[in-house]
mmCIF file of C-alpha atoms in Angstrom:
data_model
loop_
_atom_site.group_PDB
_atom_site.id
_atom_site.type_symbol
_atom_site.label_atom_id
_atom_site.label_comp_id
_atom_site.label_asym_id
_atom_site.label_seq_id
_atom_site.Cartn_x
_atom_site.Cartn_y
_atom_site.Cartn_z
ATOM 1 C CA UNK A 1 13.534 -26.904 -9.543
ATOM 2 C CA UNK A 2 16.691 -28.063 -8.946
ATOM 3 C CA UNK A 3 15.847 -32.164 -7.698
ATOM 4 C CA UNK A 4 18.001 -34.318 -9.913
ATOM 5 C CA UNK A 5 15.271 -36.776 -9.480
ATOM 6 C CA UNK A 6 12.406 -34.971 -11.206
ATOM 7 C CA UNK A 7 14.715 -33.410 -13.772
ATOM 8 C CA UNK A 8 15.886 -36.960 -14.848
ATOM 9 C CA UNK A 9 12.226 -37.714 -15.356
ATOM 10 C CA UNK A 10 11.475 -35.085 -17.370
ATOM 11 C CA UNK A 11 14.614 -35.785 -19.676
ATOM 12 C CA UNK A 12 13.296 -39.475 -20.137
ATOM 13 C CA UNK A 13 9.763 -38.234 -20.479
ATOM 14 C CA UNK A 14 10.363 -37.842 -24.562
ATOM 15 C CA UNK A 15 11.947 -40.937 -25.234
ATOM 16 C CA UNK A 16 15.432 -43.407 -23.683
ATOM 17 C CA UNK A 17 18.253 -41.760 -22.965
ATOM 18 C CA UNK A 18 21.761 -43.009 -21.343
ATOM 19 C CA UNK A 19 23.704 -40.858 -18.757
ATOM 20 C CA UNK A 20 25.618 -38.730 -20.427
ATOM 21 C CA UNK A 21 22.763 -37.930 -23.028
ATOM 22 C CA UNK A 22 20.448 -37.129 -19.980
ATOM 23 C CA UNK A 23 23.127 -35.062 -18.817
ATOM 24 C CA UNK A 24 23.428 -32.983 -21.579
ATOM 25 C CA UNK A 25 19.728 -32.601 -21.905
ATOM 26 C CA UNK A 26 19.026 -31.485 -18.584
ATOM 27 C CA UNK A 27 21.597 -28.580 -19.449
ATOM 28 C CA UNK A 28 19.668 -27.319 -22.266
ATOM 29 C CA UNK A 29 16.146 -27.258 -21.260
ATOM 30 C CA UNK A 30 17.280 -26.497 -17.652
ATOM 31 C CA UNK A 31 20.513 -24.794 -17.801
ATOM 32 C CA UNK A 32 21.898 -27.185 -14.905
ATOM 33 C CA UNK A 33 24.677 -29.286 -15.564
ATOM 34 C CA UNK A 34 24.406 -32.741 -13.116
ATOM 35 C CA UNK A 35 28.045 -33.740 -11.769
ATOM 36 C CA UNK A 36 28.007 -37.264 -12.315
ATOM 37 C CA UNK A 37 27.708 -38.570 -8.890
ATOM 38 C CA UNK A 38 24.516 -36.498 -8.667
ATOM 39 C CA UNK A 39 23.442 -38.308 -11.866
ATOM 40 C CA UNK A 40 24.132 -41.357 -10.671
ATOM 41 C CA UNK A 41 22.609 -41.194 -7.831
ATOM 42 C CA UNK A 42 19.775 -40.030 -8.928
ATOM 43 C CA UNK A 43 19.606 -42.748 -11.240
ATOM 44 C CA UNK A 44 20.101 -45.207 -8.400
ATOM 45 C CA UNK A 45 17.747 -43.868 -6.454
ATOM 46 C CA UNK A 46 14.969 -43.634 -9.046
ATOM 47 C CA UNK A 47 15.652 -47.714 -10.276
ATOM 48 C CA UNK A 48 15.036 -48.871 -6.808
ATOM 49 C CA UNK A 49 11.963 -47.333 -6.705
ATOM 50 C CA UNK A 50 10.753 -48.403 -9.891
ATOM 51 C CA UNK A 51 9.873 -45.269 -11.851
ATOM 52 C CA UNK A 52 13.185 -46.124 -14.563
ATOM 53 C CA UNK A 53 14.404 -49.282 -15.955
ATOM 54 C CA UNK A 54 17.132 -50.359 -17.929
ATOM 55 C CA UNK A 55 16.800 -50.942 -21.623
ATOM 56 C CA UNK A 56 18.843 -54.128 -22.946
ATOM 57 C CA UNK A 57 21.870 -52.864 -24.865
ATOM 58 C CA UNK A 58 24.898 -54.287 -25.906
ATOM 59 C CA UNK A 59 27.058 -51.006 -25.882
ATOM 60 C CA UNK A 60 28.686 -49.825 -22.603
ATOM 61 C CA UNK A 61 26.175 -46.364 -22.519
ATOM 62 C CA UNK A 62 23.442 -48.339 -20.921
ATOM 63 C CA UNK A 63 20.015 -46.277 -21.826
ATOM 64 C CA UNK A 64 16.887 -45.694 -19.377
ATOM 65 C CA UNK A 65 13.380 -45.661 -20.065
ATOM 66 C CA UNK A 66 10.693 -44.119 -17.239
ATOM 67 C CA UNK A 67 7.897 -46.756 -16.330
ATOM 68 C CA UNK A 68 4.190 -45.871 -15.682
ATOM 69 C CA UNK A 69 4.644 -45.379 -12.057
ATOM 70 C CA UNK A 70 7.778 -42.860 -13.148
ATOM 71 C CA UNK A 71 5.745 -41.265 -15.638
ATOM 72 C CA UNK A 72 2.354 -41.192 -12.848
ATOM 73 C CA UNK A 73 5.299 -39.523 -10.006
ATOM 74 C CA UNK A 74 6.535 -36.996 -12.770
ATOM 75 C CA UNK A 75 2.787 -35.934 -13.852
ATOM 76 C CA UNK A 76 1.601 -35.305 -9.746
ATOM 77 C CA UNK A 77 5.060 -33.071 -9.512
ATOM 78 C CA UNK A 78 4.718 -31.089 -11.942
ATOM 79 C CA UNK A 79 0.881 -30.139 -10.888
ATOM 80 C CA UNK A 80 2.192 -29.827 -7.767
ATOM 81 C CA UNK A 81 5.264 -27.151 -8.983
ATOM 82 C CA UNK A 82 2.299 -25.484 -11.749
ATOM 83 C CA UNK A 83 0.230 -24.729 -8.789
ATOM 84 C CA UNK A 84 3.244 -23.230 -6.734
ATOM 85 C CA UNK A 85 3.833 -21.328 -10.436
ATOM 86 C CA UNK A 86 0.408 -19.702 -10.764
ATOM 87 C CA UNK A 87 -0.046 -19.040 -7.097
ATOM 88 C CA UNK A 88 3.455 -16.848 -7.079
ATOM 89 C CA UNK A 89 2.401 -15.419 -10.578
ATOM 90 C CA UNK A 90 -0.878 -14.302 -8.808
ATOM 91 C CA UNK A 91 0.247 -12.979 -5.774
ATOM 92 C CA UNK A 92 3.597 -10.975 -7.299
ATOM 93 C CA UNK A 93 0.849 -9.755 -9.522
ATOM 94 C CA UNK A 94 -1.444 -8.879 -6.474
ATOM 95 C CA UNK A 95 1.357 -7.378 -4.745
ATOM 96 C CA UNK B 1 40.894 -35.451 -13.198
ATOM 97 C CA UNK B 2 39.455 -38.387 -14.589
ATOM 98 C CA UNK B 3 41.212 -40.875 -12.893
ATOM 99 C CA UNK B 4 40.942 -39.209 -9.795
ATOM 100 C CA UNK B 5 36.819 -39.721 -10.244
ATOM 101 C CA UNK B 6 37.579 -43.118 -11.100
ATOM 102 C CA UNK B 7 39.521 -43.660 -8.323
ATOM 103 C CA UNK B 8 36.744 -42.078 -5.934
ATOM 104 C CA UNK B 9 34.295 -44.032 -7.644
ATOM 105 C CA UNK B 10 35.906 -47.253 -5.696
ATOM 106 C CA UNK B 11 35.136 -46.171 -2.574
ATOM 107 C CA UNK B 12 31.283 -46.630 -4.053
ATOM 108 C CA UNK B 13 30.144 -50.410 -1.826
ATOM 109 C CA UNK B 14 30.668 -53.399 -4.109
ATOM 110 C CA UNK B 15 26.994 -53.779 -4.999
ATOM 111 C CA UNK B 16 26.815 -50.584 -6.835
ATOM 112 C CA UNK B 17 29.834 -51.048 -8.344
ATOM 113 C CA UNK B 18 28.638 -54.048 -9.990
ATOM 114 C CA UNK B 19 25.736 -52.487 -11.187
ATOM 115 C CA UNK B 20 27.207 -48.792 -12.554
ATOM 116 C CA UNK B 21 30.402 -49.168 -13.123
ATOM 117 C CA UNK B 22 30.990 -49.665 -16.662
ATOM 118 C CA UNK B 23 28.163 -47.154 -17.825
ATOM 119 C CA UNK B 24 29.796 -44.355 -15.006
ATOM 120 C CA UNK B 25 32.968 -44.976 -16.600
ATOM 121 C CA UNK B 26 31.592 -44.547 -20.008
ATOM 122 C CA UNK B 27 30.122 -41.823 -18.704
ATOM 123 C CA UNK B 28 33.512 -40.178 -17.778
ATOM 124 C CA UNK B 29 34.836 -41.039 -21.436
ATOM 125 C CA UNK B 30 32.376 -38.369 -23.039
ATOM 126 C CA UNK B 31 32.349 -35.699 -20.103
ATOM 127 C CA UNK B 32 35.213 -32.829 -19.654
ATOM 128 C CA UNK B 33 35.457 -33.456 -15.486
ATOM 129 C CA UNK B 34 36.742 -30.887 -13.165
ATOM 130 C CA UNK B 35 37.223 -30.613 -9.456
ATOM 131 C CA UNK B 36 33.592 -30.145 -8.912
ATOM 132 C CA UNK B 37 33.250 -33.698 -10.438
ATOM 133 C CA UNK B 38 35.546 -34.919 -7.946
ATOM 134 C CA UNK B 39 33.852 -33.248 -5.327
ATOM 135 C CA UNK B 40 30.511 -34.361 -6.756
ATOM 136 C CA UNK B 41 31.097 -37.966 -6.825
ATOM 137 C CA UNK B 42 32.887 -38.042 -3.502
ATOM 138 C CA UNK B 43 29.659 -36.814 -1.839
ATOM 139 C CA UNK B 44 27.398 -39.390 -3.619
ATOM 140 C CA UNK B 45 29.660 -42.098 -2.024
ATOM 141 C CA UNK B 46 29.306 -40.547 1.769
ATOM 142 C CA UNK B 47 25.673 -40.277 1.005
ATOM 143 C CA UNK B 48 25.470 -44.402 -0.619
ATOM 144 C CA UNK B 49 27.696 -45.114 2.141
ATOM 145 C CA UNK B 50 25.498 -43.865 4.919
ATOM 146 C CA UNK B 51 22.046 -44.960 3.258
ATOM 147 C CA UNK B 52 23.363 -48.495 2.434
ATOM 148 C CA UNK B 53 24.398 -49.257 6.138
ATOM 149 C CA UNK B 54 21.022 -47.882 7.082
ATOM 150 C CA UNK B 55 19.223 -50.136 4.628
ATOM 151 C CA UNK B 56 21.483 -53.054 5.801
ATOM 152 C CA UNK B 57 20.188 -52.772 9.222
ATOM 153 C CA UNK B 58 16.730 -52.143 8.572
ATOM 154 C CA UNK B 59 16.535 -54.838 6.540
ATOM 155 C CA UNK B 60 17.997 -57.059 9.079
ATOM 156 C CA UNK B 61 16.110 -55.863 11.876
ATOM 157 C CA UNK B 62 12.328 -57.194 12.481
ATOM 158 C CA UNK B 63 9.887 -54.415 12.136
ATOM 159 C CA UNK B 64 8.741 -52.327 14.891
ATOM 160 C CA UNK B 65 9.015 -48.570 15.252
ATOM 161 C CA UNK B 66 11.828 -48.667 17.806
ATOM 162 C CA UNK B 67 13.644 -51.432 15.808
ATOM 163 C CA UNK B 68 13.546 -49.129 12.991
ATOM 164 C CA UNK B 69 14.769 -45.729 14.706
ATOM 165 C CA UNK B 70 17.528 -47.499 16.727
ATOM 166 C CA UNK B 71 20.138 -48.867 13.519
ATOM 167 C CA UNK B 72 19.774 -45.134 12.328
ATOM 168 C CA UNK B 73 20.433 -43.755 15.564
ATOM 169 C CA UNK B 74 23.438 -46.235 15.560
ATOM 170 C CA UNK B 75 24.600 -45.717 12.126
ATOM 171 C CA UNK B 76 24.233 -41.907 12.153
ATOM 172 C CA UNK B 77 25.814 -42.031 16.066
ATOM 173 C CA UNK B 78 29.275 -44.103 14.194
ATOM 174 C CA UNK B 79 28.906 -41.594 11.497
ATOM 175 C CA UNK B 80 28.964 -38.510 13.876
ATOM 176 C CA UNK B 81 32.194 -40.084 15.708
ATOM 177 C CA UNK B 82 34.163 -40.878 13.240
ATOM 178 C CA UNK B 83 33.892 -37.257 11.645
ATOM 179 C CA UNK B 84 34.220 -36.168 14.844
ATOM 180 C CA UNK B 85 37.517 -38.202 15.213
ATOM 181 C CA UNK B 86 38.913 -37.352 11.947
ATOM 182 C CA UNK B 87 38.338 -33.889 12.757
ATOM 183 C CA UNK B 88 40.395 -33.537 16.450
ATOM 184 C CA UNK B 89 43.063 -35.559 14.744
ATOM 185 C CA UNK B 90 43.528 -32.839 11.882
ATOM 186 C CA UNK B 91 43.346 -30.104 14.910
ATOM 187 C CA UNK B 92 45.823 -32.108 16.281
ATOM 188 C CA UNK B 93 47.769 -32.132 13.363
ATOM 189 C CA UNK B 94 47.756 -28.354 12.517
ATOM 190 C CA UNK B 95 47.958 -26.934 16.111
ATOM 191 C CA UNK B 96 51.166 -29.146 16.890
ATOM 192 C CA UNK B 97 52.592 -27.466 13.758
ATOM 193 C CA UNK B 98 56.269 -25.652 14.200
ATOM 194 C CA UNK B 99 55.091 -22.196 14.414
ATOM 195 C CA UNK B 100 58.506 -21.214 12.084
ATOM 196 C CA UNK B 101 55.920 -21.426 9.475
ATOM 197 C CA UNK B 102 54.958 -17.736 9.889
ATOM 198 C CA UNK B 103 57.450 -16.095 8.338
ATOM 199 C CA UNK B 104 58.392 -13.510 10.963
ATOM 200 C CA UNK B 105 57.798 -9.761 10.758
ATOM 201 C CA UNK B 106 60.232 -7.334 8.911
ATOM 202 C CA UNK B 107 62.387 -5.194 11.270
ATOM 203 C CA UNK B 108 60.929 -1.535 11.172
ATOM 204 C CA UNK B 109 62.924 0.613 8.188
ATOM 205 C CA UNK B 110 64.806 3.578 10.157
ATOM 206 C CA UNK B 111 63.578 6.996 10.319
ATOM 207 C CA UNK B 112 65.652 8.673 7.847
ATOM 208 C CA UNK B 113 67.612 11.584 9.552
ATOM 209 C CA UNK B 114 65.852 14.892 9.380
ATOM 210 C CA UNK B 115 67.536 17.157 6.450
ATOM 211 C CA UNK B 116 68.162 20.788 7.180
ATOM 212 C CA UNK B 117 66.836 23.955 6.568
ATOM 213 C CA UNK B 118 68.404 26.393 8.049
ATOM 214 C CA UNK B 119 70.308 27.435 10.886
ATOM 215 C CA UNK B 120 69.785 29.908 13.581
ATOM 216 C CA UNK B 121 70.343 28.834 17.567
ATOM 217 C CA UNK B 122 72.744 26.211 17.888
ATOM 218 C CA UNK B 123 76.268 26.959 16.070
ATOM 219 C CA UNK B 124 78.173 24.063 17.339
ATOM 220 C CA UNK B 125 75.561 21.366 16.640
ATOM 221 C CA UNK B 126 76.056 19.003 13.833
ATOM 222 C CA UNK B 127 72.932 19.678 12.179
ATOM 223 C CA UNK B 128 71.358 23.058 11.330
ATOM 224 C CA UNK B 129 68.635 24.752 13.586
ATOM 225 C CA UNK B 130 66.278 27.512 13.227
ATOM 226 C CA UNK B 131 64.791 29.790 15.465
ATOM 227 C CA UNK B 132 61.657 31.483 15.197
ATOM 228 C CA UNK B 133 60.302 33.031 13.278
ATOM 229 C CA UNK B 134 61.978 32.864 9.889
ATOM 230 C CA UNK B 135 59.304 35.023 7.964
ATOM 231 C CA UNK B 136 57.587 38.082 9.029
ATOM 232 C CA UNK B 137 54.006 38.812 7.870
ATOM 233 C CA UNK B 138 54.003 41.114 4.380
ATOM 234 C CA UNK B 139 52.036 43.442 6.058
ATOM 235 C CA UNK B 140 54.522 44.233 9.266
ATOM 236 C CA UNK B 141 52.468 42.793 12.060
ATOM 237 C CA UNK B 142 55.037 41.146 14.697
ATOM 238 C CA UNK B 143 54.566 37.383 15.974
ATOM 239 C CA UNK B 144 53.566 37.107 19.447
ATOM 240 C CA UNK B 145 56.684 34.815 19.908
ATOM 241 C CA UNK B 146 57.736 33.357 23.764
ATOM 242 C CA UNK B 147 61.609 32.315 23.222
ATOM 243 C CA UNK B 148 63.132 30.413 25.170
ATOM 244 C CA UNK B 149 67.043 29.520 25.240
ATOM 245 C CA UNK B 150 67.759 26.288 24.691
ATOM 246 C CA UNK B 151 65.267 25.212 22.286
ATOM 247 C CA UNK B 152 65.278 25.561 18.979
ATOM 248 C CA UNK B 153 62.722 24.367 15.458
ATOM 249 C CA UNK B 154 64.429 22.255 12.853
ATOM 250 C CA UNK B 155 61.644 22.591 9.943
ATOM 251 C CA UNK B 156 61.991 18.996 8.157
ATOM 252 C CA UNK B 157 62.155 18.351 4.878
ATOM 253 C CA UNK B 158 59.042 16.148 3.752
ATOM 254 C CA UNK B 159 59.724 13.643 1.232
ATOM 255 C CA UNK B 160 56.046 13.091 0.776
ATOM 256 C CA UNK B 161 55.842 17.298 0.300
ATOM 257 C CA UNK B 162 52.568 17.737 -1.493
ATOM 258 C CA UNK B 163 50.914 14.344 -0.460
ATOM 259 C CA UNK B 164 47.008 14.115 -0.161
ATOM 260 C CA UNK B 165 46.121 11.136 2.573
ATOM 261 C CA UNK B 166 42.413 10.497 2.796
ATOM 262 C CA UNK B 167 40.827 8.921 5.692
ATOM 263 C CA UNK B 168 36.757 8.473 5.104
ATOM 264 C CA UNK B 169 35.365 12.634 3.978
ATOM 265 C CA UNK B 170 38.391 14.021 5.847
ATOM 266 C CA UNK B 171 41.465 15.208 3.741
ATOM 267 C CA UNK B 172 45.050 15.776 4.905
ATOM 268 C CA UNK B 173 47.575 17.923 2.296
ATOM 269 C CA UNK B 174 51.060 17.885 3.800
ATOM 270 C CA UNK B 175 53.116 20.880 3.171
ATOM 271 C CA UNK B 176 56.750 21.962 4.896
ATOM 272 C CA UNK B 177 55.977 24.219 8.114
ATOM 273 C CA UNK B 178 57.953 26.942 6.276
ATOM 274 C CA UNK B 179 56.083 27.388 3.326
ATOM 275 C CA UNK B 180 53.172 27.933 5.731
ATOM 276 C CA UNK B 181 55.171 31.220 7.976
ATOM 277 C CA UNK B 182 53.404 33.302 6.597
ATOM 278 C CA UNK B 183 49.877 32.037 8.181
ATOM 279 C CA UNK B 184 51.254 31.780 11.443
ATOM 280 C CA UNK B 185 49.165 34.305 13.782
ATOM 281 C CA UNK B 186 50.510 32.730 17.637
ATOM 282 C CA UNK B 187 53.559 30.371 17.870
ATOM 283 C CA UNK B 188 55.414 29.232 21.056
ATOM 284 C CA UNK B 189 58.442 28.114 21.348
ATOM 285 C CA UNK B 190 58.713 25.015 23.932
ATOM 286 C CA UNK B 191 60.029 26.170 27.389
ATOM 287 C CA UNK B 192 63.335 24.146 28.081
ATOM 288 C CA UNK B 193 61.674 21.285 30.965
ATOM 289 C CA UNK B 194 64.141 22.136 33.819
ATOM 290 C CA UNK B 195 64.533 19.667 36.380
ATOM 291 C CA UNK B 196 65.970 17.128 34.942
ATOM 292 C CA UNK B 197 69.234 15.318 34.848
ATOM 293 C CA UNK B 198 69.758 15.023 30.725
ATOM 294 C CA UNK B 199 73.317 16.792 29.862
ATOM 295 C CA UNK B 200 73.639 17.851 26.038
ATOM 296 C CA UNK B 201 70.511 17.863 23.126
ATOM 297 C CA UNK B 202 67.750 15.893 22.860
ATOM 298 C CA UNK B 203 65.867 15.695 19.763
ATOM 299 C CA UNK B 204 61.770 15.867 19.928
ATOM 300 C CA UNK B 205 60.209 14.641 16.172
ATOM 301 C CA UNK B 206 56.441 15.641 16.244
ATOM 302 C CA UNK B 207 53.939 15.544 12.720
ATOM 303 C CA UNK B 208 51.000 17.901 13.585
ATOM 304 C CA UNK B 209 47.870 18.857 12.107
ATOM 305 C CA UNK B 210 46.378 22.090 10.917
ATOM 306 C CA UNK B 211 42.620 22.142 11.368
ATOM 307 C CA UNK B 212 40.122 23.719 9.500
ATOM 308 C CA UNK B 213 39.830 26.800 12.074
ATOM 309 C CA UNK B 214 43.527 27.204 12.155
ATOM 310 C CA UNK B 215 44.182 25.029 15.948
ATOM 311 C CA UNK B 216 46.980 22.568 15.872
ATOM 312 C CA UNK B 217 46.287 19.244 16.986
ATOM 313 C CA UNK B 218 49.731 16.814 17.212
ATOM 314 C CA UNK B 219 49.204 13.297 15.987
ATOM 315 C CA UNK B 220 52.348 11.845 16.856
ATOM 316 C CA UNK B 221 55.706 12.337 18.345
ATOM 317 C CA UNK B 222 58.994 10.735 19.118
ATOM 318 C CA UNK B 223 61.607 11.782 21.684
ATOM 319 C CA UNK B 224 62.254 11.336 25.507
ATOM 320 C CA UNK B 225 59.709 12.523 28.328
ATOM 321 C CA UNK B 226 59.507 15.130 29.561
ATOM 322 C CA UNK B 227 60.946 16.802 26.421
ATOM 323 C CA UNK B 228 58.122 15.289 23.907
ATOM 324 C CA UNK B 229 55.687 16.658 26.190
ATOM 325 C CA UNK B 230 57.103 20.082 26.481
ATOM 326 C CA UNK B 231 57.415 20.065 23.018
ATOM 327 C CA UNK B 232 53.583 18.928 22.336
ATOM 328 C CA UNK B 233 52.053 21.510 24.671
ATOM 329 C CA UNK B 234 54.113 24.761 22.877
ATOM 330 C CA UNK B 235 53.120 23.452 19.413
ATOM 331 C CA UNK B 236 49.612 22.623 19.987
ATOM 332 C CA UNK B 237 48.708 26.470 21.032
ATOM 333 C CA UNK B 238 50.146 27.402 17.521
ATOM 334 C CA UNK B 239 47.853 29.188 15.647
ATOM 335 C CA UNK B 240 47.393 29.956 11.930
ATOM 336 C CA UNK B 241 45.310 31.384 9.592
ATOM 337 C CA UNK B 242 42.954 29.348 8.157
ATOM 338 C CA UNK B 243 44.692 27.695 5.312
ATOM 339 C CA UNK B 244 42.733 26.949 1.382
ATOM 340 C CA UNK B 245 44.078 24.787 -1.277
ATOM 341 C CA UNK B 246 42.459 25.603 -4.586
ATOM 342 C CA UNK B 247 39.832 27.608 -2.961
ATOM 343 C CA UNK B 248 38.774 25.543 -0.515
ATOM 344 C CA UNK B 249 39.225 25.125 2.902
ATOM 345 C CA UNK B 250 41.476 22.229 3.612
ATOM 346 C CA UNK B 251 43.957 20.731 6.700
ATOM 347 C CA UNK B 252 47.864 20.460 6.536
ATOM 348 C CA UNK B 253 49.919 18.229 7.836
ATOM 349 C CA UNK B 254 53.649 19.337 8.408
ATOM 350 C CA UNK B 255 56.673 17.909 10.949
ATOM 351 C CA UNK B 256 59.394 19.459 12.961
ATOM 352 C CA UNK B 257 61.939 19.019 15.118
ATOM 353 C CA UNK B 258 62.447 20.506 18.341
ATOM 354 C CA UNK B 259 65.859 20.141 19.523
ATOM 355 C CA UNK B 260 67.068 21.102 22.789
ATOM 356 C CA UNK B 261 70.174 21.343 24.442
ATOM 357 C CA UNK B 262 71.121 21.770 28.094
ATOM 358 C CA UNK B 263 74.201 23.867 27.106
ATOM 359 C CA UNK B 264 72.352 26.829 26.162
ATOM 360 C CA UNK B 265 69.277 26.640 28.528
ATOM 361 C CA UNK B 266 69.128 29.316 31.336
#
């Protein structure tokens, strides 16, 4: 699990967050600190496609919030990364 | 390090720049950057770079499968040849480099001259010989000894004298050749190489081994042909008992020098 993307995603998942906030969170419930042109790019990437937004603030920390279709993207990942989960747990266990 | 992001963050195209650039640089206000961060950002501006061109192109471009492939073909082609460029221009760079750069080998250290032991065969020679053999076994046995005039053993002094070397499971202990006399069961003296032209002495150095079984095997020597060889064949039909070091069986290593000297040769 190391996408920037998806982990971006799952940072905004529990409420708006700006960059350096998501950064920080993504190193606690991940343990993987995101250089800031990774962030950044993520960020790009995931505003063109229309699955984060920018909140209206006043301050120069500009905060994100995910969308529907961002929150509908993050949902079909992490089914798809549960079923790689339980299929590995089954088979080491097989094994 | 935080100006140097800054500064790589220019090289991001104007449009993004407009959009990120006062939130990245907030950003950098709260963070602790390093070099990764430099390396980091500099890779997300290749990697904007090449995408936006391809964007620009596709955008431009009417849509039709070959009218899509083609401006990535061409972007990724200009791509390929600049790096490509930029790389035979830094080969360029380092092979036409003065090669004073190296900093040139040290000149070997000298061999330090051979200390003496004792002398025996040569009277009027600067340094001290011995002949052979300096110890007779405890228990009155003779040495089966072939002397020759003319040549004569110079046992070195070792300044590495109780030394262990190592090399993989094997183990050397190196230990002066007289301490070991008493082991000795064959030793031959070299036979002076007649027929040649050399007037005076000639010095052979030679560091042996002592194998398990007792053979001696010479690992190096350092004189004038044919005297180093002459030398070499006597001392590798040496034999001696085989040697232990703390009971067990172990291998010596020991040096000599065999001098000889014209003057005294039959």
């Amino acid at each position: 699990m190391q996408d920037p993307t998806i982990l971006i995603l799952a940072s905004l998942a529990d409420g708006d967050k700006h960059g350096y906030a998501i950064m920080e969170d993504i190193q606690v419930f991940a343990g993987i600190r995101l250089g800031p042109g990774t962030l950044y790019g993520a960020i790009s990437r995931l505003e063109q496609r229309g699955w984060i937004r920018a909140v209206k603030s006043e301050a120069r920390r500009q905060p994100y919030r995910i969308t529907a279709e961002g929150g509908q993207h993050l949902k079909e990942q992490l089914a798809l990364l549960g079923q790689v989960v339980r299929t590995g747990n089954r088979r080491m266990r097989e094994a | 390090m935080r100006t140097l992001i800054r500064w790589a963050a220019r090289l991001y195209p104007p449009a993004w720049r407009n959009r990120y650039a006062a939130e990245f640089d907030a950003l950098l206000d709260d963070i602790s950057p390093s070099f990764r961060d430099v390396c980091d950002v500099l890779g997300d501006v290749l990697r904007v770079r090449a995408t936006t061109s391809i964007d620009a192109c596709l955008m431009l471009a009417p849509v039709s499968p070959m009218n899509l492939r083609l401006p990535v073909v061409a972007s990724l082609t200009a791509h390929a040849v600049m790096i490509t460029i930029v790389l035979f221009a830094v080969w360029g760079h380092v092979t036409t480099m003065p090669l004073h750069v190296v900093a040139p080998l040290p000149p070997p250290a000298p061999e330090p001259p051979p200390q003496v032991t004792d002398a025996r065969v040569f009277p009027n020679a600067l340094t001290l010989y011995s002949s052979l053999p300096l110890k007779i076994p405890a228990q009155g046995g003779t040495l089966p000894l072939d002397v020759a005039d003319g040549v004569g053993i110079n046992f070195l002094s070792l300044p590495d004298i109780g030394a262990t070397y190592r090399q993989g499971s094997t183990e050397w202990r190196v230990w002066p050749a007289q301490a070991l006399e008493s082991f000795v069961v064959r030793r031959v003296l070299p036979e002076y190489p007649h027929g040649t032209n050399a007037r005076g002495a000639v010095s052979v150095f030679l560091e042996y081994l002592i194998t398990r079984d007792g053979s001696v095997k010479v690992l190096r020597t350092s004189g004038p042909q044919p005297f180093a060889g002459a030398a070499r064949s006597a001392i590798e039909r040496w034999v001696y008992q085989p040697l232990e070091y703390e009971n067990r069986s172990c291998e010596v290593v020991s040096r000599v020098e065999v001098r000889f000297d014209s003057e005294f040769a039959r």
